[in-house]
Amino acid sequence: MMRALYSGVAGLKTHQTKMDVIGNNIANVNTTSYKSQSITFSDLMYQTTQTASGATETKGGINPRQIGLGAKSGAINTAITSQGTSQTTNNPFDIMINGSSFFVVNNGVENLYTRDGSFYVDGSGNLAMQSNGYLVQGWPAREDRETGEITVNRNGGLSGLQIMS
């Protein structure tokens, strides 16, 4: 009787975790660049009630008998590189990335990676994130004044993207 109660309690706890993950996904449905989560389950443990036996001359062997004692949360996975849906924002500086790439932004100390493409142009003409003001990084482009040709130095370091002067 106690095994059945333990198994039931374990199932209820696991179900609550699944409901938490679903609730979190629903609560963040309009959050910019939110990545959905999913949960996987695994067996909690088994109690062996009869051991296995080997084959004999007259009959084959039998597998052990085990009673499952519930389930547990195996892992909560975040789809960090999955493509989200496109949405019109009427902001010409909002950018969406296709595939599994990231934007590089700088908080003044270090480079960070994000898929949040909601940007604006700050007072200095730099492309920055709307949520926290971090500057968007990229390879600098140079225009040849004589030919008008634009070249990008991909071998150099990243710097803030100044798109207006």
PDB file of C-alpha atoms in Angstrom:
ATOM      1  CA  MET A   1       0.000   0.000   0.000  1.00  0.00           C
ATOM      2  CA  MET A   2       2.809   2.418   0.852  1.00  0.00           C
ATOM      3  CA  ARG A   3       4.485   1.806  -2.530  1.00  0.00           C
ATOM      4  CA  ALA A   4       1.317   2.938  -4.279  1.00  0.00           C
ATOM      5  CA  LEU A   5       1.177   6.114  -2.175  1.00  0.00           C
ATOM      6  CA  TYR A   6       4.848   6.932  -2.811  1.00  0.00           C
ATOM      7  CA  SER A   7       4.360   6.369  -6.537  1.00  0.00           C
ATOM      8  CA  GLY A   8       1.282   8.633  -6.536  1.00  0.00           C
ATOM      9  CA  VAL A   9       3.072  11.422  -4.642  1.00  0.00           C
ATOM     10  CA  ALA A  10       6.063  11.219  -6.983  1.00  0.00           C
ATOM     11  CA  GLY A  11       3.706  11.457  -9.976  1.00  0.00           C
ATOM     12  CA  LEU A  12       1.931  14.504  -8.505  1.00  0.00           C
ATOM     13  CA  LYS A  13       5.229  16.295  -7.844  1.00  0.00           C
ATOM     14  CA  THR A  14       6.408  15.589 -11.392  1.00  0.00           C
ATOM     15  CA  HIS A  15       3.086  16.748 -12.810  1.00  0.00           C
ATOM     16  CA  GLN A  16       3.393  20.003 -10.825  1.00  0.00           C
ATOM     17  CA  THR A  17       6.832  20.620 -12.338  1.00  0.00           C
ATOM     18  CA  LYS A  18       5.388  20.024 -15.824  1.00  0.00           C
ATOM     19  CA  MET A  19       2.594  22.527 -15.065  1.00  0.00           C
ATOM     20  CA  ASP A  20       5.216  25.054 -13.874  1.00  0.00           C
ATOM     21  CA  VAL A  21       7.097  24.732 -17.175  1.00  0.00           C
ATOM     22  CA  ILE A  22       3.875  25.163 -19.191  1.00  0.00           C
ATOM     23  CA  GLY A  23       2.856  28.149 -17.047  1.00  0.00           C
ATOM     24  CA  ASN A  24       6.247  29.764 -17.564  1.00  0.00           C
ATOM     25  CA  ASN A  25       5.949  29.302 -21.340  1.00  0.00           C
ATOM     26  CA  ILE A  26       2.466  30.873 -21.342  1.00  0.00           C
ATOM     27  CA  ALA A  27       3.511  33.767 -19.079  1.00  0.00           C
ATOM     28  CA  ASN A  28       6.386  34.649 -21.421  1.00  0.00           C
ATOM     29  CA  VAL A  29       4.552  34.283 -24.726  1.00  0.00           C
ATOM     30  CA  ASN A  30       4.989  38.019 -25.482  1.00  0.00           C
ATOM     31  CA  THR A  31       8.476  38.386 -23.991  1.00  0.00           C
ATOM     32  CA  THR A  32      10.968  39.442 -26.647  1.00  0.00           C
ATOM     33  CA  SER A  33      13.306  36.601 -27.588  1.00  0.00           C
ATOM     34  CA  TYR A  34      11.966  34.219 -24.885  1.00  0.00           C
ATOM     35  CA  LYS A  35      12.956  30.618 -25.520  1.00  0.00           C
ATOM     36  CA  SER A  36      10.391  27.952 -24.738  1.00  0.00           C
ATOM     37  CA  GLN A  37      11.149  25.117 -22.364  1.00  0.00           C
ATOM     38  CA  SER A  38      10.170  21.463 -22.267  1.00  0.00           C
ATOM     39  CA  ILE A  39      10.557  18.812 -19.605  1.00  0.00           C
ATOM     40  CA  THR A  40      11.584  15.183 -19.809  1.00  0.00           C
ATOM     41  CA  PHE A  41      10.807  12.553 -17.219  1.00  0.00           C
ATOM     42  CA  SER A  42      12.681   9.522 -15.968  1.00  0.00           C
ATOM     43  CA  ASP A  43      11.940   6.582 -13.715  1.00  0.00           C
ATOM     44  CA  LEU A  44      12.484   7.221 -10.040  1.00  0.00           C
ATOM     45  CA  MET A  45      13.471   3.685  -9.066  1.00  0.00           C
ATOM     46  CA  TYR A  46      12.310   0.102  -9.182  1.00  0.00           C
ATOM     47  CA  GLN A  47      11.896  -2.430  -6.421  1.00  0.00           C
ATOM     48  CA  THR A  48      12.780  -5.972  -7.468  1.00  0.00           C
ATOM     49  CA  THR A  49      10.213  -8.471  -6.143  1.00  0.00           C
ATOM     50  CA  GLN A  50      11.629 -11.529  -7.927  1.00  0.00           C
ATOM     51  CA  THR A  51      15.125 -12.037  -9.273  1.00  0.00           C
ATOM     52  CA  ALA A  52      15.917 -13.268 -12.754  1.00  0.00           C
ATOM     53  CA  SER A  53      16.718 -16.876 -13.432  1.00  0.00           C
ATOM     54  CA  GLY A  54      18.805 -18.478 -16.135  1.00  0.00           C
ATOM     55  CA  ALA A  55      17.691 -20.966 -18.716  1.00  0.00           C
ATOM     56  CA  THR A  56      17.656 -24.680 -17.929  1.00  0.00           C
ATOM     57  CA  GLU A  57      17.506 -27.770 -20.147  1.00  0.00           C
ATOM     58  CA  THR A  58      13.706 -27.860 -20.006  1.00  0.00           C
ATOM     59  CA  LYS A  59      12.683 -24.192 -19.976  1.00  0.00           C
ATOM     60  CA  GLY A  60      14.001 -20.734 -20.695  1.00  0.00           C
ATOM     61  CA  GLY A  61      15.025 -18.115 -18.171  1.00  0.00           C
ATOM     62  CA  ILE A  62      12.724 -15.444 -16.765  1.00  0.00           C
ATOM     63  CA  ASN A  63      13.248 -11.749 -16.346  1.00  0.00           C
ATOM     64  CA  PRO A  64      13.167 -10.134 -12.920  1.00  0.00           C
ATOM     65  CA  ARG A  65       9.891  -8.714 -11.655  1.00  0.00           C
ATOM     66  CA  GLN A  66      10.131  -5.078 -10.729  1.00  0.00           C
ATOM     67  CA  ILE A  67       7.619  -2.595  -9.419  1.00  0.00           C
ATOM     68  CA  GLY A  68       8.091   1.025 -10.406  1.00  0.00           C
ATOM     69  CA  LEU A  69       8.045   3.550  -7.596  1.00  0.00           C
ATOM     70  CA  GLY A  70       7.193   6.677  -9.577  1.00  0.00           C
ATOM     71  CA  ALA A  71       8.778   9.214 -11.869  1.00  0.00           C
ATOM     72  CA  LYS A  72      10.959  12.287 -11.509  1.00  0.00           C
ATOM     73  CA  SER A  73      11.868  15.276 -13.631  1.00  0.00           C
ATOM     74  CA  GLY A  74      14.796  14.238 -15.810  1.00  0.00           C
ATOM     75  CA  ALA A  75      15.688  17.612 -17.314  1.00  0.00           C
ATOM     76  CA  ILE A  76      14.166  20.934 -18.297  1.00  0.00           C
ATOM     77  CA  ASN A  77      15.401  21.784 -21.788  1.00  0.00           C
ATOM     78  CA  THR A  78      15.524  25.299 -23.212  1.00  0.00           C
ATOM     79  CA  ALA A  79      15.300  25.697 -26.984  1.00  0.00           C
ATOM     80  CA  ILE A  80      17.985  28.412 -27.047  1.00  0.00           C
ATOM     81  CA  THR A  81      18.873  28.201 -30.750  1.00  0.00           C
ATOM     82  CA  SER A  82      15.416  27.537 -32.167  1.00  0.00           C
ATOM     83  CA  GLN A  83      13.866  29.969 -34.612  1.00  0.00           C
ATOM     84  CA  GLY A  84      11.017  32.046 -33.237  1.00  0.00           C
ATOM     85  CA  THR A  85       8.119  33.446 -35.226  1.00  0.00           C
ATOM     86  CA  SER A  86       8.511  36.716 -37.072  1.00  0.00           C
ATOM     87  CA  GLN A  87       6.452  39.671 -35.963  1.00  0.00           C
ATOM     88  CA  THR A  88       6.000  43.125 -37.471  1.00  0.00           C
ATOM     89  CA  THR A  89       7.018  45.901 -35.077  1.00  0.00           C
ATOM     90  CA  ASN A  90       7.148  48.973 -37.353  1.00  0.00           C
ATOM     91  CA  ASN A  91      10.562  49.765 -35.852  1.00  0.00           C
ATOM     92  CA  PRO A  92      13.151  49.906 -38.651  1.00  0.00           C
ATOM     93  CA  PHE A  93      15.925  48.900 -36.223  1.00  0.00           C
ATOM     94  CA  ASP A  94      14.307  45.650 -35.035  1.00  0.00           C
ATOM     95  CA  ILE A  95      16.199  42.722 -36.542  1.00  0.00           C
ATOM     96  CA  MET A  96      15.428  39.002 -36.611  1.00  0.00           C
ATOM     97  CA  ILE A  97      18.084  36.303 -36.978  1.00  0.00           C
ATOM     98  CA  ASN A  98      17.431  33.199 -39.080  1.00  0.00           C
ATOM     99  CA  GLY A  99      19.045  29.979 -37.945  1.00  0.00           C
ATOM    100  CA  SER A 100      21.096  29.413 -34.823  1.00  0.00           C
ATOM    101  CA  SER A 101      23.129  32.641 -34.692  1.00  0.00           C
ATOM    102  CA  PHE A 102      23.337  35.296 -31.987  1.00  0.00           C
ATOM    103  CA  PHE A 103      23.807  39.050 -31.769  1.00  0.00           C
ATOM    104  CA  VAL A 104      26.958  40.174 -29.950  1.00  0.00           C
ATOM    105  CA  VAL A 105      26.349  43.040 -27.508  1.00  0.00           C
ATOM    106  CA  ASN A 106      28.667  44.775 -25.058  1.00  0.00           C
ATOM    107  CA  ASN A 107      27.722  45.989 -21.576  1.00  0.00           C
ATOM    108  CA  GLY A 108      30.838  48.157 -21.240  1.00  0.00           C
ATOM    109  CA  VAL A 109      32.892  45.359 -19.700  1.00  0.00           C
ATOM    110  CA  GLU A 110      32.374  42.201 -21.740  1.00  0.00           C
ATOM    111  CA  ASN A 111      30.744  40.856 -24.881  1.00  0.00           C
ATOM    112  CA  LEU A 112      27.496  38.946 -24.391  1.00  0.00           C
ATOM    113  CA  TYR A 113      25.288  36.968 -26.775  1.00  0.00           C
ATOM    114  CA  THR A 114      21.556  37.370 -27.334  1.00  0.00           C
ATOM    115  CA  ARG A 115      18.800  36.638 -29.832  1.00  0.00           C
ATOM    116  CA  ASP A 116      16.833  39.723 -28.755  1.00  0.00           C
ATOM    117  CA  GLY A 117      16.793  41.903 -31.857  1.00  0.00           C
ATOM    118  CA  SER A 118      14.808  44.887 -30.524  1.00  0.00           C
ATOM    119  CA  PHE A 119      17.238  47.762 -31.117  1.00  0.00           C
ATOM    120  CA  TYR A 120      17.252  51.549 -31.299  1.00  0.00           C
ATOM    121  CA  VAL A 121      19.767  54.237 -32.188  1.00  0.00           C
ATOM    122  CA  ASP A 122      21.132  56.033 -29.116  1.00  0.00           C
ATOM    123  CA  GLY A 123      22.110  59.710 -28.886  1.00  0.00           C
ATOM    124  CA  SER A 124      25.602  58.977 -30.229  1.00  0.00           C
ATOM    125  CA  GLY A 125      24.298  57.108 -33.290  1.00  0.00           C
ATOM    126  CA  ASN A 126      25.139  53.638 -31.942  1.00  0.00           C
ATOM    127  CA  LEU A 127      22.840  50.653 -32.401  1.00  0.00           C
ATOM    128  CA  ALA A 128      21.779  49.565 -28.898  1.00  0.00           C
ATOM    129  CA  MET A 129      19.395  47.113 -27.218  1.00  0.00           C
ATOM    130  CA  GLN A 130      16.078  48.591 -26.111  1.00  0.00           C
ATOM    131  CA  SER A 131      15.876  46.458 -22.974  1.00  0.00           C
ATOM    132  CA  ASN A 132      19.188  47.438 -21.355  1.00  0.00           C
ATOM    133  CA  GLY A 133      21.119  49.823 -23.644  1.00  0.00           C
ATOM    134  CA  TYR A 134      23.944  47.394 -24.414  1.00  0.00           C
ATOM    135  CA  LEU A 135      25.757  48.343 -27.631  1.00  0.00           C
ATOM    136  CA  VAL A 136      25.464  45.985 -30.593  1.00  0.00           C
ATOM    137  CA  GLN A 137      28.874  44.804 -31.788  1.00  0.00           C
ATOM    138  CA  GLY A 138      30.049  44.037 -35.313  1.00  0.00           C
ATOM    139  CA  TRP A 139      32.917  44.284 -37.745  1.00  0.00           C
ATOM    140  CA  PRO A 140      33.590  47.847 -38.849  1.00  0.00           C
ATOM    141  CA  ALA A 141      32.803  48.730 -42.477  1.00  0.00           C
ATOM    142  CA  ARG A 142      34.885  51.224 -44.442  1.00  0.00           C
ATOM    143  CA  GLU A 143      33.859  53.110 -47.579  1.00  0.00           C
ATOM    144  CA  ASP A 144      36.439  53.964 -50.197  1.00  0.00           C
ATOM    145  CA  ARG A 145      35.793  57.659 -50.925  1.00  0.00           C
ATOM    146  CA  GLU A 146      37.014  57.388 -54.511  1.00  0.00           C
ATOM    147  CA  THR A 147      35.191  54.255 -55.659  1.00  0.00           C
ATOM    148  CA  GLY A 148      32.326  54.133 -53.126  1.00  0.00           C
ATOM    149  CA  GLU A 149      33.141  50.474 -52.466  1.00  0.00           C
ATOM    150  CA  ILE A 150      32.349  49.256 -48.948  1.00  0.00           C
ATOM    151  CA  THR A 151      34.634  46.660 -47.354  1.00  0.00           C
ATOM    152  CA  VAL A 152      34.220  44.804 -44.074  1.00  0.00           C
ATOM    153  CA  ASN A 153      37.309  43.707 -42.144  1.00  0.00           C
ATOM    154  CA  ARG A 154      36.268  40.347 -40.696  1.00  0.00           C
ATOM    155  CA  ASN A 155      39.767  39.691 -39.371  1.00  0.00           C
ATOM    156  CA  GLY A 156      39.685  42.671 -37.005  1.00  0.00           C
ATOM    157  CA  GLY A 157      38.042  42.842 -33.614  1.00  0.00           C
ATOM    158  CA  LEU A 158      34.425  43.691 -32.968  1.00  0.00           C
ATOM    159  CA  SER A 159      33.402  47.239 -32.169  1.00  0.00           C
ATOM    160  CA  GLY A 160      30.182  49.110 -31.526  1.00  0.00           C
ATOM    161  CA  LEU A 161      28.055  49.607 -34.630  1.00  0.00           C
ATOM    162  CA  GLN A 162      27.629  53.315 -35.221  1.00  0.00           C
ATOM    163  CA  ILE A 163      24.991  53.592 -37.933  1.00  0.00           C
ATOM    164  CA  MET A 164      24.326  57.343 -37.743  1.00  0.00           C
ATOM    165  CA  SER A 165      26.737  60.203 -37.217  1.00  0.00           C
TER     166      SER A 165
END
